[in-house]
Each structure stands twice: as structure tokens, then as C-alpha cells.
Amino acid sequence: MSTSQQPDPRDRPARLAVGVVGAGRVGPALAASLQLAGHRPVAVSGVSDASRRRAATMLPDVPLVPPAEVLQRADLVLLTVPDDTLPGLVQGLVETGAVRPGQLLVHTSGRYGAKVLDPALRAGALPLALHPAMTFTGTPVDVQRLAGCSFGVTAPEELRMAAEALVIEMGGEPEWIAEERRPLYHAALALGANHLVTLVAQSMELLREAGVAAPDRMLGPLLGAALDNALRSGDAALTGPVARGDAGTVAAHVSELRKHAPQTVAGYLAMARATADRALAHGLLKPELAEDLLDVLATGGEDSRGTEGDDA
């Protein structure tokens, strides 16, 4: 007779019926990843036409039903809705009696920890916060990108093993984030990833204005190397006119931006000031060169002139 025991869902989830509330870019990808691990998507809810198409593509043959019915059918429910919507959704599901005791309720918000699920916890649910530190496209490629992706994990201590097991089953790497640190954690990711997209898009627009036919091809190797250097070396990877203290070059940049893309000037100056502060603090920017540079940044380049530098 076999002596093996059925896994306790509190420390290693068995095969689960998975439901998704909110068929945005994240939920269907996570459910598809869990399906690859042997779990069974059983229901998904989505309001917009785009959400419904996405669900049909990522989770074919999984029925589209109202949120309350998703909870009725599923052992593990993924709440993948916008941050500002999440507290009201949780409260509404509890008030309508949709939440079942023993049900794993997982949200994917970076901003919130497990406490946002307290109403469901009081109704007997098992609350988990699993935030994938990844940008999603809403296409099947997202499932592949989850391999090696870090997840910010917050949950009651007794559910820690269950949370980490689910992340590992999705191909991710769990990173434990304390409840009170979730907003800071999320701000850090937004600062790096969201603002990066804006910076790259602005850079591509300026290169087109300068006559570059393929800005993406020009930027790809440069930005790839810069990102790799930054991840490896931090502030020691800083290069360019600000780190060198080339005030004239920075003034020329600002002058050209005012002519061709005035909407980018404020962002350029803000990032240049932040770069100058970090370069000074780490001994990369020489103090004797910093005065003129900081003057240019303080005046917005309006009273300064200079010549262009020799590299990016």
C-alpha cells in the first residue's frame, strides 16, 4: 500500500481548477502558464471585446462567465484587475457571498500586499499577492517570458510555501516582499520599466527628426549595452556629457530640444539633474566641472552656450 499523502494546499498546491477575474494582459497569461503546470483553467471573466478576444486566444474553450460564477467554479482565483479596482472588487465578491472558505484568492497588483484581501480572509479564503515583475503584451509570448521572471510575493506566513510553489510552477522566481514595503517595491519597478518605455520612445522620435531612418536599429545595441552595464555596475556605468561635466554639450542639447521637441525639455533636465547628483556622489563628476553644468541645469540652458560632445 502506498504511504504517500495528498499534498496540503497550504504548503504545496495540488492540481487546481483555476479561474480568472479580469481578462487583461496578465490574467490569461498566468492561467495559461498554470495550465502548462497541470492545473485546469475552468472559467474567465472579461468585459471588453479586447478582453474576450484575448481570453479566447490564450485560454481556448474556457467559458466566459460573470465574476461570481468564476469563483463558484474555481479552487484558485486570479484577480487580475487594475490596482484602483481591486479593493472594491474584493469587497463586492465578499458581500455577494461569492467567496468560499478554503479558496485560494490571488491578486497580481504590485501596489498591494495581502491585506487588501482581508475581507476575503474573514470569509475563509486563503489570500496571496503574487506580482510578476514583467511587462505583458496580451499575447502567447507572455507565457514564455514568465520563465525566470521574478514575482513579488506577499502572503500570511502559513501560506508562504503555497505562494512560492505556485510561482515556481509558473516558471518564476519568488521574491518575498513585506506588506509595508509593497508600495516602495512597486514604485521602483515603475520607475525603471514604465519610464524606460517613455525615454526610449522619445529618443526614437528625436532620431527620426534628426534624419535617422531606423532608430530602433541604432538604439538597440546602445541601449542593450547600457542596460547590461547598469545592471552589472550600477552608477559606475554612467557615461555621457553629464557624467563628464560637459556643460556646453548639455546646453546645446537643451537648445535643440527647445526648437524641435519642447515637450521633452522638462524630462531631459530632470534626468540630467538626477544623473549629475549620482555622478557627483560616486566621484564620477569632478567638482570643478560640476558648477557650470549645474548652472546650465538650473537655468534650463537658456543663458548658456556650448559645443557638442563626442559620444552619447
mmCIF file of C-alpha atoms in Angstrom:
data_model
loop_
_atom_site.group_PDB
_atom_site.id
_atom_site.type_symbol
_atom_site.label_atom_id
_atom_site.label_comp_id
_atom_site.label_asym_id
_atom_site.label_seq_id
_atom_site.Cartn_x
_atom_site.Cartn_y
_atom_site.Cartn_z
ATOM 1 C CA MET A 1 0.000 0.000 0.000
ATOM 2 C CA SER A 2 1.303 3.447 -0.883
ATOM 3 C CA THR A 3 2.310 5.633 2.036
ATOM 4 C CA SER A 4 2.241 8.858 0.029
ATOM 5 C CA GLN A 5 -0.136 11.565 1.249
ATOM 6 C CA GLN A 6 -2.173 14.084 -0.703
ATOM 7 C CA PRO A 7 -0.374 17.487 -0.653
ATOM 8 C CA ASP A 8 -1.847 20.048 1.673
ATOM 9 C CA PRO A 9 -2.866 23.094 -0.421
ATOM 10 C CA ARG A 10 -1.478 25.302 2.312
ATOM 11 C CA ASP A 11 2.095 24.216 1.589
ATOM 12 C CA ARG A 12 2.093 22.743 -1.923
ATOM 13 C CA PRO A 13 -0.979 23.175 -4.113
ATOM 14 C CA ALA A 14 -2.387 20.041 -5.736
ATOM 15 C CA ARG A 15 -3.915 20.243 -9.226
ATOM 16 C CA LEU A 16 -6.409 23.079 -9.053
ATOM 17 C CA ALA A 17 -9.368 24.420 -11.006
ATOM 18 C CA VAL A 18 -8.227 27.928 -11.994
ATOM 19 C CA GLY A 19 -10.463 30.947 -12.603
ATOM 20 C CA VAL A 20 -9.572 34.413 -13.869
ATOM 21 C CA VAL A 21 -11.433 37.584 -12.939
ATOM 22 C CA GLY A 22 -10.257 40.271 -15.351
ATOM 23 C CA ALA A 23 -9.012 39.071 -18.748
ATOM 24 C CA GLY A 24 -6.484 41.841 -19.215
ATOM 25 C CA ARG A 25 -2.932 41.166 -20.323
ATOM 26 C CA VAL A 26 -1.832 39.421 -17.127
ATOM 27 C CA GLY A 27 -4.576 37.002 -16.076
ATOM 28 C CA PRO A 28 -4.827 34.826 -19.203
ATOM 29 C CA ALA A 29 -1.036 34.507 -19.374
ATOM 30 C CA LEU A 30 -0.771 33.328 -15.773
ATOM 31 C CA ALA A 31 -3.669 30.914 -16.213
ATOM 32 C CA ALA A 32 -2.088 29.511 -19.386
ATOM 33 C CA SER A 33 1.172 29.067 -17.509
ATOM 34 C CA LEU A 34 -0.583 27.244 -14.682
ATOM 35 C CA GLN A 35 -2.256 25.047 -17.275
ATOM 36 C CA LEU A 36 1.172 24.006 -18.550
ATOM 37 C CA ALA A 37 1.982 23.001 -14.955
ATOM 38 C CA GLY A 38 -1.034 20.699 -14.859
ATOM 39 C CA HIS A 39 -3.708 22.943 -13.379
ATOM 40 C CA ARG A 40 -7.062 23.328 -15.142
ATOM 41 C CA PRO A 41 -8.471 26.715 -16.193
ATOM 42 C CA VAL A 42 -12.247 26.455 -15.810
ATOM 43 C CA ALA A 43 -13.651 29.984 -16.126
ATOM 44 C CA VAL A 44 -12.697 33.528 -17.049
ATOM 45 C CA SER A 45 -14.497 36.853 -16.891
ATOM 46 C CA GLY A 46 -13.945 39.794 -19.197
ATOM 47 C CA VAL A 47 -15.929 42.883 -20.067
ATOM 48 C CA SER A 48 -14.415 44.490 -23.150
ATOM 49 C CA ASP A 49 -14.257 42.961 -26.609
ATOM 50 C CA ALA A 50 -10.458 43.027 -26.387
ATOM 51 C CA SER A 51 -10.555 41.058 -23.126
ATOM 52 C CA ARG A 52 -12.872 38.473 -24.609
ATOM 53 C CA ARG A 53 -10.679 38.049 -27.692
ATOM 54 C CA ARG A 54 -7.611 37.746 -25.503
ATOM 55 C CA ALA A 55 -9.262 35.085 -23.356
ATOM 56 C CA ALA A 56 -10.335 33.147 -26.444
ATOM 57 C CA THR A 57 -6.769 33.216 -27.792
ATOM 58 C CA MET A 58 -4.891 32.436 -24.580
ATOM 59 C CA LEU A 59 -7.474 30.124 -22.968
ATOM 60 C CA PRO A 60 -9.400 28.456 -25.781
ATOM 61 C CA ASP A 61 -12.517 26.520 -24.786
ATOM 62 C CA VAL A 62 -12.550 28.103 -21.324
ATOM 63 C CA PRO A 63 -16.029 29.596 -20.788
ATOM 64 C CA LEU A 64 -16.557 33.327 -20.275
ATOM 65 C CA VAL A 65 -18.803 33.846 -17.249
ATOM 66 C CA PRO A 66 -19.571 36.586 -14.689
ATOM 67 C CA PRO A 67 -17.049 37.060 -11.840
ATOM 68 C CA ALA A 68 -19.263 35.398 -9.224
ATOM 69 C CA GLU A 69 -19.531 32.287 -11.376
ATOM 70 C CA VAL A 70 -15.741 32.231 -11.828
ATOM 71 C CA LEU A 71 -15.424 31.947 -8.050
ATOM 72 C CA GLN A 72 -18.111 29.295 -7.942
ATOM 73 C CA ARG A 73 -16.196 27.067 -10.352
ATOM 74 C CA ALA A 74 -12.579 27.639 -9.264
ATOM 75 C CA ASP A 75 -10.353 26.494 -6.414
ATOM 76 C CA LEU A 76 -7.730 29.107 -7.313
ATOM 77 C CA VAL A 77 -8.962 32.521 -8.463
ATOM 78 C CA LEU A 78 -6.680 35.067 -10.127
ATOM 79 C CA LEU A 79 -7.887 38.627 -9.543
ATOM 80 C CA THR A 80 -6.106 40.428 -12.364
ATOM 81 C CA VAL A 81 -7.772 43.832 -12.421
ATOM 82 C CA PRO A 82 -6.367 47.405 -12.210
ATOM 83 C CA ASP A 83 -4.996 48.423 -8.815
ATOM 84 C CA ASP A 84 -7.678 51.006 -8.128
ATOM 85 C CA THR A 85 -10.421 48.480 -8.898
ATOM 86 C CA LEU A 86 -9.116 45.712 -6.661
ATOM 87 C CA PRO A 87 -10.377 46.760 -3.173
ATOM 88 C CA GLY A 88 -13.933 47.336 -4.421
ATOM 89 C CA LEU A 89 -13.927 44.053 -6.336
ATOM 90 C CA VAL A 90 -12.839 42.082 -3.275
ATOM 91 C CA GLN A 91 -15.436 43.757 -1.069
ATOM 92 C CA GLY A 92 -18.174 43.181 -3.633
ATOM 93 C CA LEU A 93 -17.355 39.496 -4.064
ATOM 94 C CA VAL A 94 -17.453 39.002 -0.303
ATOM 95 C CA GLU A 95 -20.710 40.895 0.154
ATOM 96 C CA THR A 96 -22.439 38.806 -2.511
ATOM 97 C CA GLY A 97 -21.254 35.558 -0.911
ATOM 98 C CA ALA A 98 -19.114 34.562 -3.886
ATOM 99 C CA VAL A 99 -16.011 33.785 -1.808
ATOM 100 C CA ARG A 100 -15.788 30.218 -0.471
ATOM 101 C CA PRO A 101 -13.863 29.046 2.600
ATOM 102 C CA GLY A 102 -10.591 27.369 1.627
ATOM 103 C CA GLN A 103 -10.489 29.044 -1.785
ATOM 104 C CA LEU A 104 -7.100 30.395 -2.896
ATOM 105 C CA LEU A 105 -7.593 34.031 -3.846
ATOM 106 C CA VAL A 106 -4.610 35.530 -5.689
ATOM 107 C CA HIS A 107 -4.222 39.115 -6.819
ATOM 108 C CA THR A 108 -1.421 40.341 -9.079
ATOM 109 C CA SER A 109 -1.241 44.002 -8.058
ATOM 110 C CA GLY A 110 2.235 45.330 -7.368
ATOM 111 C CA ARG A 111 0.915 48.091 -5.137
ATOM 112 C CA TYR A 112 -0.982 45.935 -2.672
ATOM 113 C CA GLY A 113 0.095 43.148 -0.381
ATOM 114 C CA ALA A 114 -2.178 40.551 1.159
ATOM 115 C CA LYS A 115 -4.136 42.928 3.427
ATOM 116 C CA VAL A 116 -6.283 44.163 0.545
ATOM 117 C CA LEU A 117 -7.744 40.641 0.616
ATOM 118 C CA ASP A 118 -8.653 40.852 4.339
ATOM 119 C CA PRO A 119 -12.413 40.858 3.637
ATOM 120 C CA ALA A 120 -11.974 37.582 1.751
ATOM 121 C CA LEU A 121 -9.737 36.228 4.510
ATOM 122 C CA ARG A 122 -12.515 36.849 7.023
ATOM 123 C CA ALA A 123 -14.819 34.904 4.694
ATOM 124 C CA GLY A 124 -12.433 31.935 4.892
ATOM 125 C CA ALA A 125 -10.402 32.445 1.690
ATOM 126 C CA LEU A 126 -6.636 31.950 1.514
ATOM 127 C CA PRO A 127 -5.086 35.279 0.388
ATOM 128 C CA LEU A 128 -1.960 35.530 -1.796
ATOM 129 C CA ALA A 129 -0.325 38.516 -3.523
ATOM 130 C CA LEU A 130 1.765 37.360 -6.494
ATOM 131 C CA HIS A 131 3.014 40.195 -8.684
ATOM 132 C CA PRO A 132 5.040 39.250 -11.780
ATOM 133 C CA ALA A 133 7.825 41.774 -12.378
ATOM 134 C CA MET A 134 7.266 41.654 -16.121
ATOM 135 C CA THR A 135 5.652 43.718 -18.843
ATOM 136 C CA PHE A 136 2.868 41.928 -20.700
ATOM 137 C CA THR A 137 1.730 42.134 -24.310
ATOM 138 C CA GLY A 138 -1.511 40.146 -24.053
ATOM 139 C CA THR A 139 -0.186 37.519 -26.482
ATOM 140 C CA PRO A 140 1.129 33.946 -26.031
ATOM 141 C CA VAL A 141 4.718 35.238 -25.891
ATOM 142 C CA ASP A 142 3.965 36.345 -22.318
ATOM 143 C CA VAL A 143 3.852 32.725 -21.153
ATOM 144 C CA GLN A 144 7.405 32.207 -22.383
ATOM 145 C CA ARG A 145 8.580 35.404 -20.690
ATOM 146 C CA LEU A 146 7.443 34.108 -17.311
ATOM 147 C CA ALA A 147 10.351 31.658 -17.336
ATOM 148 C CA GLY A 148 12.829 33.114 -14.845
ATOM 149 C CA CYS A 149 10.577 36.118 -14.089
ATOM 150 C CA SER A 150 10.702 37.381 -10.517
ATOM 151 C CA PHE A 151 7.420 37.608 -8.612
ATOM 152 C CA GLY A 152 6.874 39.904 -5.654
ATOM 153 C CA VAL A 153 5.234 37.575 -3.115
ATOM 154 C CA THR A 154 3.288 38.631 -0.014
ATOM 155 C CA ALA A 155 1.075 36.288 1.996
ATOM 156 C CA PRO A 156 0.407 35.132 5.537
ATOM 157 C CA GLU A 157 3.333 33.110 6.830
ATOM 158 C CA GLU A 158 1.323 29.880 6.871
ATOM 159 C CA LEU A 159 0.649 30.282 3.126
ATOM 160 C CA ARG A 160 4.200 31.175 2.152
ATOM 161 C CA MET A 161 5.046 27.732 0.804
ATOM 162 C CA ALA A 162 1.842 27.611 -1.240
ATOM 163 C CA ALA A 163 2.575 31.028 -2.744
ATOM 164 C CA GLU A 164 6.136 30.140 -3.610
ATOM 165 C CA ALA A 165 5.078 26.796 -5.094
ATOM 166 C CA LEU A 166 2.602 28.483 -7.438
ATOM 167 C CA VAL A 167 5.249 30.946 -8.625
ATOM 168 C CA ILE A 168 7.728 28.158 -9.281
ATOM 169 C CA GLU A 169 5.083 26.198 -11.198
ATOM 170 C CA MET A 170 4.634 29.226 -13.464
ATOM 171 C CA GLY A 171 8.361 29.205 -14.144
ATOM 172 C CA GLY A 172 9.002 32.236 -11.967
ATOM 173 C CA GLU A 173 11.278 33.033 -9.054
ATOM 174 C CA PRO A 174 9.581 34.105 -5.793
ATOM 175 C CA GLU A 175 10.906 37.210 -4.037
ATOM 176 C CA TRP A 176 9.367 37.821 -0.615
ATOM 177 C CA ILE A 177 8.163 41.434 -0.140
ATOM 178 C CA ALA A 178 6.968 42.628 3.269
ATOM 179 C CA GLU A 179 3.436 44.021 3.349
ATOM 180 C CA GLU A 180 4.542 47.539 4.276
ATOM 181 C CA ARG A 181 7.183 47.587 1.508
ATOM 182 C CA ARG A 182 4.809 46.835 -1.381
ATOM 183 C CA PRO A 183 4.261 50.478 -2.478
ATOM 184 C CA LEU A 184 8.031 51.127 -2.474
ATOM 185 C CA TYR A 185 8.666 47.898 -4.366
ATOM 186 C CA HIS A 186 6.077 48.839 -6.986
ATOM 187 C CA ALA A 187 7.397 52.400 -7.309
ATOM 188 C CA ALA A 188 10.871 51.016 -8.010
ATOM 189 C CA LEU A 189 9.588 48.799 -10.810
ATOM 190 C CA ALA A 190 7.520 51.605 -12.330
ATOM 191 C CA LEU A 191 10.493 53.974 -12.208
ATOM 192 C CA GLY A 192 12.640 51.504 -14.107
ATOM 193 C CA ALA A 193 10.261 49.835 -16.559
ATOM 194 C CA ASN A 194 7.463 52.315 -17.267
ATOM 195 C CA HIS A 195 9.688 55.358 -17.542
ATOM 196 C CA LEU A 196 12.140 53.426 -19.692
ATOM 197 C CA VAL A 197 9.469 52.996 -22.357
ATOM 198 C CA THR A 198 8.804 56.737 -22.357
ATOM 199 C CA LEU A 199 12.504 57.554 -22.630
ATOM 200 C CA VAL A 200 13.069 55.105 -25.475
ATOM 201 C CA ALA A 201 10.009 56.313 -27.375
ATOM 202 C CA GLN A 202 11.152 59.932 -27.049
ATOM 203 C CA SER A 203 14.664 59.021 -28.167
ATOM 204 C CA MET A 204 13.319 57.260 -31.255
ATOM 205 C CA GLU A 205 11.179 60.277 -32.171
ATOM 206 C CA LEU A 206 14.170 62.612 -31.880
ATOM 207 C CA LEU A 207 16.345 60.339 -34.001
ATOM 208 C CA ARG A 208 13.703 60.306 -36.735
ATOM 209 C CA GLU A 209 13.616 64.115 -36.548
ATOM 210 C CA ALA A 210 17.411 64.087 -36.928
ATOM 211 C CA GLY A 211 17.100 62.006 -40.106
ATOM 212 C CA VAL A 212 17.864 58.509 -38.802
ATOM 213 C CA ALA A 213 15.937 56.027 -40.939
ATOM 214 C CA ALA A 214 15.968 53.129 -38.451
ATOM 215 C CA PRO A 215 16.094 54.484 -34.869
ATOM 216 C CA ASP A 216 15.330 51.062 -33.409
ATOM 217 C CA ARG A 217 18.355 49.528 -35.124
ATOM 218 C CA MET A 218 20.585 52.339 -33.897
ATOM 219 C CA LEU A 219 19.318 52.264 -30.326
ATOM 220 C CA GLY A 220 19.139 48.503 -29.871
ATOM 221 C CA PRO A 221 22.864 47.796 -29.363
ATOM 222 C CA LEU A 222 23.440 51.048 -27.455
ATOM 223 C CA LEU A 223 20.572 50.600 -25.013
ATOM 224 C CA GLY A 224 21.250 46.893 -24.633
ATOM 225 C CA ALA A 225 24.841 47.622 -23.626
ATOM 226 C CA ALA A 226 23.785 50.463 -21.313
ATOM 227 C CA LEU A 227 21.229 48.265 -19.557
ATOM 228 C CA ASP A 228 23.683 45.400 -19.181
ATOM 229 C CA ASN A 229 26.367 47.745 -17.808
ATOM 230 C CA ALA A 230 23.917 49.370 -15.392
ATOM 231 C CA LEU A 231 22.723 46.020 -14.035
ATOM 232 C CA ARG A 232 26.284 44.839 -13.609
ATOM 233 C CA SER A 233 27.944 48.006 -12.311
ATOM 234 C CA GLY A 234 25.265 50.419 -11.110
ATOM 235 C CA ASP A 235 26.361 54.056 -11.040
ATOM 236 C CA ALA A 236 29.864 53.121 -12.218
ATOM 237 C CA ALA A 237 28.297 52.559 -15.655
ATOM 238 C CA LEU A 238 27.345 56.238 -16.026
ATOM 239 C CA THR A 239 28.782 57.837 -19.171
ATOM 240 C CA GLY A 240 27.911 60.817 -21.367
ATOM 241 C CA PRO A 241 28.136 64.594 -21.119
ATOM 242 C CA VAL A 242 26.509 64.952 -17.703
ATOM 243 C CA ALA A 243 28.847 62.459 -16.038
ATOM 244 C CA ARG A 244 31.811 64.119 -17.802
ATOM 245 C CA GLY A 245 30.711 67.620 -16.799
ATOM 246 C CA ASP A 246 30.387 68.843 -20.410
ATOM 247 C CA ALA A 247 28.178 71.836 -19.671
ATOM 248 C CA GLY A 248 28.421 73.173 -23.213
ATOM 249 C CA THR A 249 27.159 69.952 -24.714
ATOM 250 C CA VAL A 250 24.240 69.788 -22.303
ATOM 251 C CA ALA A 251 23.347 73.401 -23.122
ATOM 252 C CA ALA A 252 23.422 72.567 -26.835
ATOM 253 C CA HIS A 253 21.144 69.602 -26.219
ATOM 254 C CA VAL A 254 18.617 71.735 -24.375
ATOM 255 C CA SER A 255 18.715 74.406 -27.089
ATOM 256 C CA GLU A 256 17.981 71.856 -29.827
ATOM 257 C CA LEU A 257 15.237 70.209 -27.806
ATOM 258 C CA ARG A 258 13.548 73.578 -27.277
ATOM 259 C CA LYS A 259 13.492 74.070 -31.063
ATOM 260 C CA HIS A 260 12.412 70.609 -32.180
ATOM 261 C CA ALA A 261 10.743 68.882 -29.209
ATOM 262 C CA PRO A 262 9.940 71.346 -26.415
ATOM 263 C CA GLN A 263 7.779 68.739 -24.677
ATOM 264 C CA THR A 264 10.943 66.738 -23.875
ATOM 265 C CA VAL A 265 12.908 69.559 -22.206
ATOM 266 C CA ALA A 266 11.490 69.140 -18.707
ATOM 267 C CA GLY A 267 12.180 65.399 -18.714
ATOM 268 C CA TYR A 268 15.705 65.876 -20.084
ATOM 269 C CA LEU A 269 16.561 68.446 -17.394
ATOM 270 C CA ALA A 270 15.060 66.339 -14.600
ATOM 271 C CA MET A 271 17.007 63.240 -15.627
ATOM 272 C CA ALA A 272 20.187 65.260 -16.159
ATOM 273 C CA ARG A 273 19.919 66.698 -12.645
ATOM 274 C CA ALA A 274 19.391 63.242 -11.174
ATOM 275 C CA THR A 275 22.333 61.906 -13.190
ATOM 276 C CA ALA A 276 24.567 64.788 -12.060
ATOM 277 C CA ASP A 277 23.681 64.159 -8.404
ATOM 278 C CA ARG A 278 24.530 60.459 -8.686
ATOM 279 C CA ALA A 279 27.719 61.140 -10.673
ATOM 280 C CA LEU A 280 28.889 63.638 -8.047
ATOM 281 C CA ALA A 281 28.043 61.304 -5.156
ATOM 282 C CA HIS A 282 30.043 58.470 -6.735
ATOM 283 C CA GLY A 283 33.067 60.558 -7.707
ATOM 284 C CA LEU A 284 32.449 60.338 -11.460
ATOM 285 C CA LEU A 285 31.714 64.031 -11.995
ATOM 286 C CA LYS A 286 34.609 66.274 -10.986
ATOM 287 C CA PRO A 287 33.516 69.030 -8.590
ATOM 288 C CA GLU A 288 35.375 71.686 -10.585
ATOM 289 C CA LEU A 289 33.286 70.792 -13.656
ATOM 290 C CA ALA A 290 30.019 70.430 -11.817
ATOM 291 C CA GLU A 291 29.434 74.168 -11.182
ATOM 292 C CA ASP A 292 28.954 75.146 -14.827
ATOM 293 C CA LEU A 293 26.905 72.018 -15.502
ATOM 294 C CA LEU A 294 24.588 72.637 -12.572
ATOM 295 C CA ASP A 295 24.200 76.258 -13.680
ATOM 296 C CA VAL A 296 23.038 75.084 -17.106
ATOM 297 C CA LEU A 297 20.562 72.690 -15.498
ATOM 298 C CA ALA A 298 19.306 75.368 -13.092
ATOM 299 C CA THR A 299 18.684 77.885 -15.882
ATOM 300 C CA GLY A 300 17.422 75.316 -18.343
ATOM 301 C CA GLY A 301 20.273 76.140 -20.726
ATOM 302 C CA GLU A 302 18.690 79.475 -21.660
ATOM 303 C CA ASP A 303 21.734 81.524 -20.668
ATOM 304 C CA SER A 304 24.462 79.094 -21.709
ATOM 305 C CA ARG A 305 26.217 78.181 -24.911
ATOM 306 C CA GLY A 306 28.468 75.291 -25.777
ATOM 307 C CA THR A 307 29.689 72.796 -28.317
ATOM 308 C CA GLU A 308 28.570 69.254 -28.822
ATOM 309 C CA GLY A 309 30.371 66.324 -27.221
ATOM 310 C CA ASP A 310 31.879 63.358 -28.977
ATOM 311 C CA ASP A 311 29.763 60.462 -27.723
ATOM 312 C CA ALA A 312 26.497 59.526 -26.110
#
